[in-house]
């Protein structure tokens, strides 16, 4: 079945004057394959958005296949005969394309690849100019320093006007210094071996000694490579360091340019494509790759590839590399004179203006490698072209027009690489008054996916200026709350206008929440959100989970006053894939509550009994290995009182000398054999000792009792009834989309090792389940609130044994006491590369789940308990101690119903106050901003007596059920009656 894709847009209204950022969220019904899923989006109003600021997470915007083929055909057809090979990159918010045509090596017919290394010639000048500007930022020099400020007299004495020529002038080619390459090429016409000489920079400057200047400094502009030889010498004079090292330290390393090098000055990591030139004019291309680049040095000796030049261009021209003032100096351009390559020139960067856009550019040309690096700020578009043949032509005129026509189409494609992807796109402020406009985005049908008919199209309303903020008012009823009757307090919220799709989040000051039964809170027309303090604490806690040993972490909490989920770090170090809240992990020993619950479901079905022994169900070849098998009960397996030895001690002992034992496939019977001839911890029922072997045996009992695979039993009894779509039994069933990688420094070398090769069969029913925070939250709430088991089996699960280690253990359940959250129940898990926690407090109806893909310092439950007694978790979970909460209003009116709590104590009359706080997105109605309730223990009038009847006695789906209420002593103000059933809970006003 094909995955279904849905589209959600927010916010509903975009304000041009504020440059509101729109968000397009695309969600798949299941994780995509490794290659991703290509989804088509029709967007006829893209001109209303600033595409240069577009960002995407969870996927990438890709060009349509037909356009990619057209670009490839254009590249193949444009490449001239004197060009053996060429590569081109076009990178833009509308999609990117990398193309290659021809060969890197004529002699061996090796195809050129898009990531191959090329000489980039004079693009080196942009790197040199940026390095000087970095030194200016550091205060090491100024652009008004002259040549004589930094260079020795042996160099400057033969350069006319050296005492007046500034750094700015050499970077902008306004120095008037002649070009040394003119002299080199004149000599090369007679003696080509001049290019084989190993030149020193000082020797290159000698070619212009005694030559007349082209003009007085600053009086004109003429391109001269000598300028950048001198610039390189100045960098070395200022820093006392090698030029290549300075460029690496200030540009290559900060931008992560791993495929860019300074030839002749440092080792080039990788092969550079061959250079070709019909040097002797005989019609045959000569391989001139043996020619070094010392003759070009700071004017043109760098090596790079398409990807690195794109990163460099974007980092430079988008202001990520230089400070704002430095970039302004670089781009302060001056018109050129009779220069076919540039319309104007700044500091190490030129410009041209095509019919469609303005470009910052630099061209390059060594003996066999022409190059182009262009960037358009108008479209956030980069064009890179690298060639391995001597040519005066370039390919841009035949590549860019079809690209421009292609992206002008109303349809774009997104390759979804994660289950949820988000495109953020600021609305464009064109400065014109246009009134209200509409922008529409619609999913189109395509191969490999289906469309969610309820979330296929979304619209934005675009307005010029800021809309008036809605006004929020608060009212309440009744005034008197009676504890003995658990009177519901009702808070009514009203907005002056309809909220946007994302709603309006309002903060309510509520210092008396402890007076109310938060477990019975109900909301209509909105939803509760954790307050800003709680969200901030959780965000900080999450970020602190990501350490050198933990690549990624996710946390989810649920409470009566709102839920929160977040993720931080990486799902895969190797691919640098960000972790998302919906990602799946191995949950290790949290598998045990699933197994215990499955057995209790079988007890309910009378398939087995908790008092059955191992010999009742398991084969003699298994029970013969286990001392006391004939007296060990299923109950004792589940609560770790069996005394059975621990198989993982033997397993990990073997793994210390032979790690392959963790990779092989294990049968459950083989795992049990690992404790053969081991003494029990104690006689059955005589102590407590956590042992994973208990749950291997429990899994075998399930299979023996049902004649079915344990994974299928858990799925049918838990996964499917609870709709846990992201929970699977690893090794026993297929996991569509897989799960995140686990990491551990297995060999102690300080580098995290990927544990994906570890076979989950080694954990089986003690720890092989895979899940995510959402599913674990659903499972914990259903299990511990009594929705999954009968009252009798729930009681069995909650029958505890003291572990002697600060907590108690029931049937697949840990339990410990806390000052603020009361009794906390749940389980933790830890395996090779993963750690997980799943906990629930019934006192606060609070669920906490966290999962990480690395090694924590909380390896045992006793290490976890302190975090529930002090710190972020009890602060967030103890909602009765909150003094404010947030509610997101989805409709113009919303209502919170909150019963007063009956604490059973006799107290004086009390008051409870609720007050609207000021917010950024709304105004408060000062005449209706506070509600006050009076709380009393009881009233002297006789209590109302309510009788309930229903008709008919039996109903099927679709029938109407009528409820009859008979009330004696009904008060004048009416009565709120709380009705509870297995399916729903409601308040009724009588």
Short mmCIF file of N, CA and C in Angstrom, two decimals, residues 614-675:
data_model
loop_
_atom_site.label_atom_id
_atom_site.label_comp_id
_atom_site.label_asym_id
_atom_site.label_seq_id
_atom_site.Cartn_x
_atom_site.Cartn_y
_atom_site.Cartn_z
N UNK A 614 7.17 -23.40 35.09
CA UNK A 614 7.87 -23.54 33.82
C UNK A 614 7.62 -24.91 33.21
N UNK A 615 7.57 -25.92 34.05
CA UNK A 615 7.39 -27.28 33.51
C UNK A 615 5.98 -27.50 32.97
N UNK A 616 5.05 -26.60 33.30
CA UNK A 616 3.71 -26.71 32.74
C UNK A 616 3.71 -26.38 31.24
N UNK A 617 4.66 -25.57 30.81
CA UNK A 617 4.60 -25.06 29.44
C UNK A 617 5.84 -25.34 28.61
N UNK A 618 7.01 -25.41 29.22
CA UNK A 618 8.23 -25.47 28.43
C UNK A 618 8.76 -26.89 28.30
N UNK A 619 9.44 -27.14 27.20
CA UNK A 619 9.98 -28.46 26.91
C UNK A 619 11.07 -28.82 27.91
N UNK A 620 11.27 -30.13 28.11
CA UNK A 620 12.26 -30.58 29.10
C UNK A 620 13.67 -30.15 28.73
N UNK A 621 13.98 -30.02 27.42
CA UNK A 621 15.34 -29.59 27.06
C UNK A 621 15.62 -28.16 27.53
N UNK A 622 14.55 -27.41 27.79
CA UNK A 622 14.72 -26.07 28.36
C UNK A 622 14.71 -26.14 29.88
N UNK A 623 13.71 -26.80 30.44
CA UNK A 623 13.58 -26.81 31.90
C UNK A 623 14.68 -27.60 32.58
N UNK A 624 15.29 -28.56 31.87
CA UNK A 624 16.40 -29.31 32.48
C UNK A 624 17.58 -28.41 32.79
N UNK A 625 17.70 -27.31 32.08
CA UNK A 625 18.83 -26.38 32.28
C UNK A 625 18.62 -25.54 33.54
N UNK A 626 17.34 -25.36 33.94
CA UNK A 626 17.00 -24.36 34.96
C UNK A 626 16.71 -25.04 36.29
N UNK A 627 17.53 -24.79 37.30
CA UNK A 627 17.23 -25.33 38.64
C UNK A 627 15.86 -24.83 39.11
N UNK A 628 15.11 -25.70 39.76
CA UNK A 628 13.81 -25.38 40.36
C UNK A 628 12.73 -25.08 39.32
N UNK A 629 12.93 -25.52 38.08
CA UNK A 629 11.96 -25.21 37.03
C UNK A 629 10.56 -25.70 37.39
N UNK A 630 10.48 -26.78 38.14
CA UNK A 630 9.17 -27.35 38.45
C UNK A 630 8.40 -26.51 39.48
N UNK A 631 9.10 -25.58 40.16
CA UNK A 631 8.40 -24.74 41.16
C UNK A 631 8.38 -23.26 40.79
N UNK A 632 9.17 -22.87 39.80
CA UNK A 632 9.18 -21.45 39.38
C UNK A 632 7.89 -21.15 38.63
N UNK A 633 7.17 -20.13 39.10
CA UNK A 633 5.90 -19.77 38.47
C UNK A 633 6.08 -18.65 37.45
N UNK A 634 5.04 -18.50 36.63
CA UNK A 634 5.03 -17.39 35.66
C UNK A 634 5.07 -16.05 36.40
N UNK A 635 4.37 -15.95 37.52
CA UNK A 635 4.40 -14.73 38.32
C UNK A 635 5.82 -14.39 38.73
N UNK A 636 6.58 -15.40 39.16
CA UNK A 636 7.95 -15.17 39.62
C UNK A 636 8.88 -14.76 38.48
N UNK A 637 8.58 -15.22 37.27
CA UNK A 637 9.34 -14.74 36.11
C UNK A 637 9.11 -13.23 35.93
N UNK A 638 7.84 -12.84 36.00
CA UNK A 638 7.48 -11.47 35.68
C UNK A 638 7.92 -10.47 36.75
N UNK A 639 8.01 -10.92 38.02
CA UNK A 639 8.45 -9.97 39.06
C UNK A 639 9.87 -10.23 39.56
N UNK A 640 10.62 -11.06 38.81
CA UNK A 640 12.04 -11.31 39.10
C UNK A 640 12.27 -11.92 40.48
N UNK A 641 11.39 -12.79 40.91
CA UNK A 641 11.61 -13.51 42.17
C UNK A 641 11.88 -14.99 41.92
N UNK A 642 12.20 -15.34 40.69
CA UNK A 642 12.42 -16.75 40.34
C UNK A 642 13.77 -17.26 40.80
N UNK A 643 14.77 -16.34 40.92
CA UNK A 643 16.13 -16.75 41.25
C UNK A 643 16.93 -17.23 40.05
N UNK A 644 16.34 -17.22 38.85
CA UNK A 644 17.02 -17.72 37.65
C UNK A 644 18.22 -16.82 37.33
N UNK A 645 19.35 -17.43 36.95
CA UNK A 645 20.59 -16.70 36.67
C UNK A 645 20.42 -15.80 35.45
N UNK A 646 21.36 -14.85 35.31
CA UNK A 646 21.33 -13.83 34.26
C UNK A 646 22.14 -14.27 33.05
N UNK A 647 21.44 -14.45 31.90
CA UNK A 647 22.16 -14.90 30.69
C UNK A 647 23.02 -13.81 30.08
N UNK A 648 22.65 -12.51 30.26
CA UNK A 648 23.43 -11.44 29.62
C UNK A 648 24.83 -11.31 30.22
N UNK A 649 25.02 -11.77 31.48
CA UNK A 649 26.38 -11.75 32.04
C UNK A 649 27.30 -12.60 31.20
N UNK A 650 26.82 -13.78 30.82
CA UNK A 650 27.62 -14.67 29.99
C UNK A 650 27.77 -14.10 28.58
N UNK A 651 26.65 -13.57 28.04
CA UNK A 651 26.67 -13.04 26.67
C UNK A 651 27.68 -11.91 26.53
N UNK A 652 27.64 -10.94 27.42
CA UNK A 652 28.56 -9.80 27.30
C UNK A 652 29.98 -10.18 27.71
N UNK A 653 30.10 -11.19 28.55
CA UNK A 653 31.44 -11.69 28.84
C UNK A 653 32.09 -12.27 27.59
N UNK A 654 31.30 -13.00 26.80
CA UNK A 654 31.82 -13.53 25.53
C UNK A 654 32.11 -12.40 24.54
N UNK A 655 31.22 -11.38 24.53
CA UNK A 655 31.38 -10.28 23.58
C UNK A 655 32.65 -9.48 23.83
N UNK A 656 33.14 -9.47 25.08
CA UNK A 656 34.35 -8.71 25.39
C UNK A 656 35.55 -9.24 24.62
N UNK A 657 35.56 -10.53 24.33
CA UNK A 657 36.68 -11.12 23.57
C UNK A 657 36.27 -11.48 22.15
N UNK A 658 34.96 -11.61 21.91
CA UNK A 658 34.49 -11.98 20.57
C UNK A 658 33.20 -11.21 20.28
N UNK A 659 33.32 -9.95 19.80
CA UNK A 659 32.13 -9.10 19.59
C UNK A 659 31.13 -9.68 18.60
N UNK A 660 31.53 -10.66 17.79
CA UNK A 660 30.62 -11.21 16.79
C UNK A 660 29.44 -11.95 17.42
N UNK A 661 29.53 -12.25 18.72
CA UNK A 661 28.38 -12.93 19.34
C UNK A 661 27.17 -12.01 19.40
N UNK A 662 27.41 -10.70 19.29
CA UNK A 662 26.31 -9.74 19.30
C UNK A 662 25.71 -9.56 17.91
N UNK A 663 26.37 -10.10 16.90
CA UNK A 663 25.92 -9.92 15.52
C UNK A 663 25.15 -11.14 15.02
N UNK A 664 25.48 -12.31 15.53
CA UNK A 664 24.85 -13.55 15.05
C UNK A 664 23.39 -13.60 15.44
N UNK A 665 22.64 -14.50 14.80
CA UNK A 665 21.23 -14.70 15.13
C UNK A 665 21.10 -15.73 16.25
N UNK A 666 20.32 -15.39 17.28
CA UNK A 666 20.12 -16.26 18.43
C UNK A 666 18.69 -16.79 18.45
N UNK A 667 18.56 -18.04 18.79
CA UNK A 667 17.27 -18.62 19.11
C UNK A 667 17.06 -18.48 20.62
N UNK A 668 15.81 -18.32 21.09
CA UNK A 668 15.57 -18.16 22.53
C UNK A 668 16.17 -19.30 23.35
N UNK A 669 16.07 -20.55 22.83
CA UNK A 669 16.61 -21.69 23.57
C UNK A 669 18.13 -21.56 23.75
N UNK A 670 18.81 -20.95 22.77
CA UNK A 670 20.25 -20.77 22.87
C UNK A 670 20.60 -19.75 23.96
N UNK A 671 19.77 -18.74 24.09
CA UNK A 671 20.01 -17.74 25.14
C UNK A 671 19.88 -18.38 26.52
N UNK A 672 18.89 -19.24 26.67
CA UNK A 672 18.71 -19.92 27.96
C UNK A 672 19.89 -20.84 28.25
N UNK A 673 20.44 -21.45 27.21
CA UNK A 673 21.58 -22.35 27.41
C UNK A 673 22.80 -21.64 27.97
N UNK A 674 22.84 -20.30 27.83
CA UNK A 674 23.98 -19.54 28.37
C UNK A 674 24.06 -19.61 29.90
N UNK A 675 22.95 -20.01 30.57
CA UNK A 675 22.99 -20.13 32.04
C UNK A 675 23.12 -21.58 32.47
#
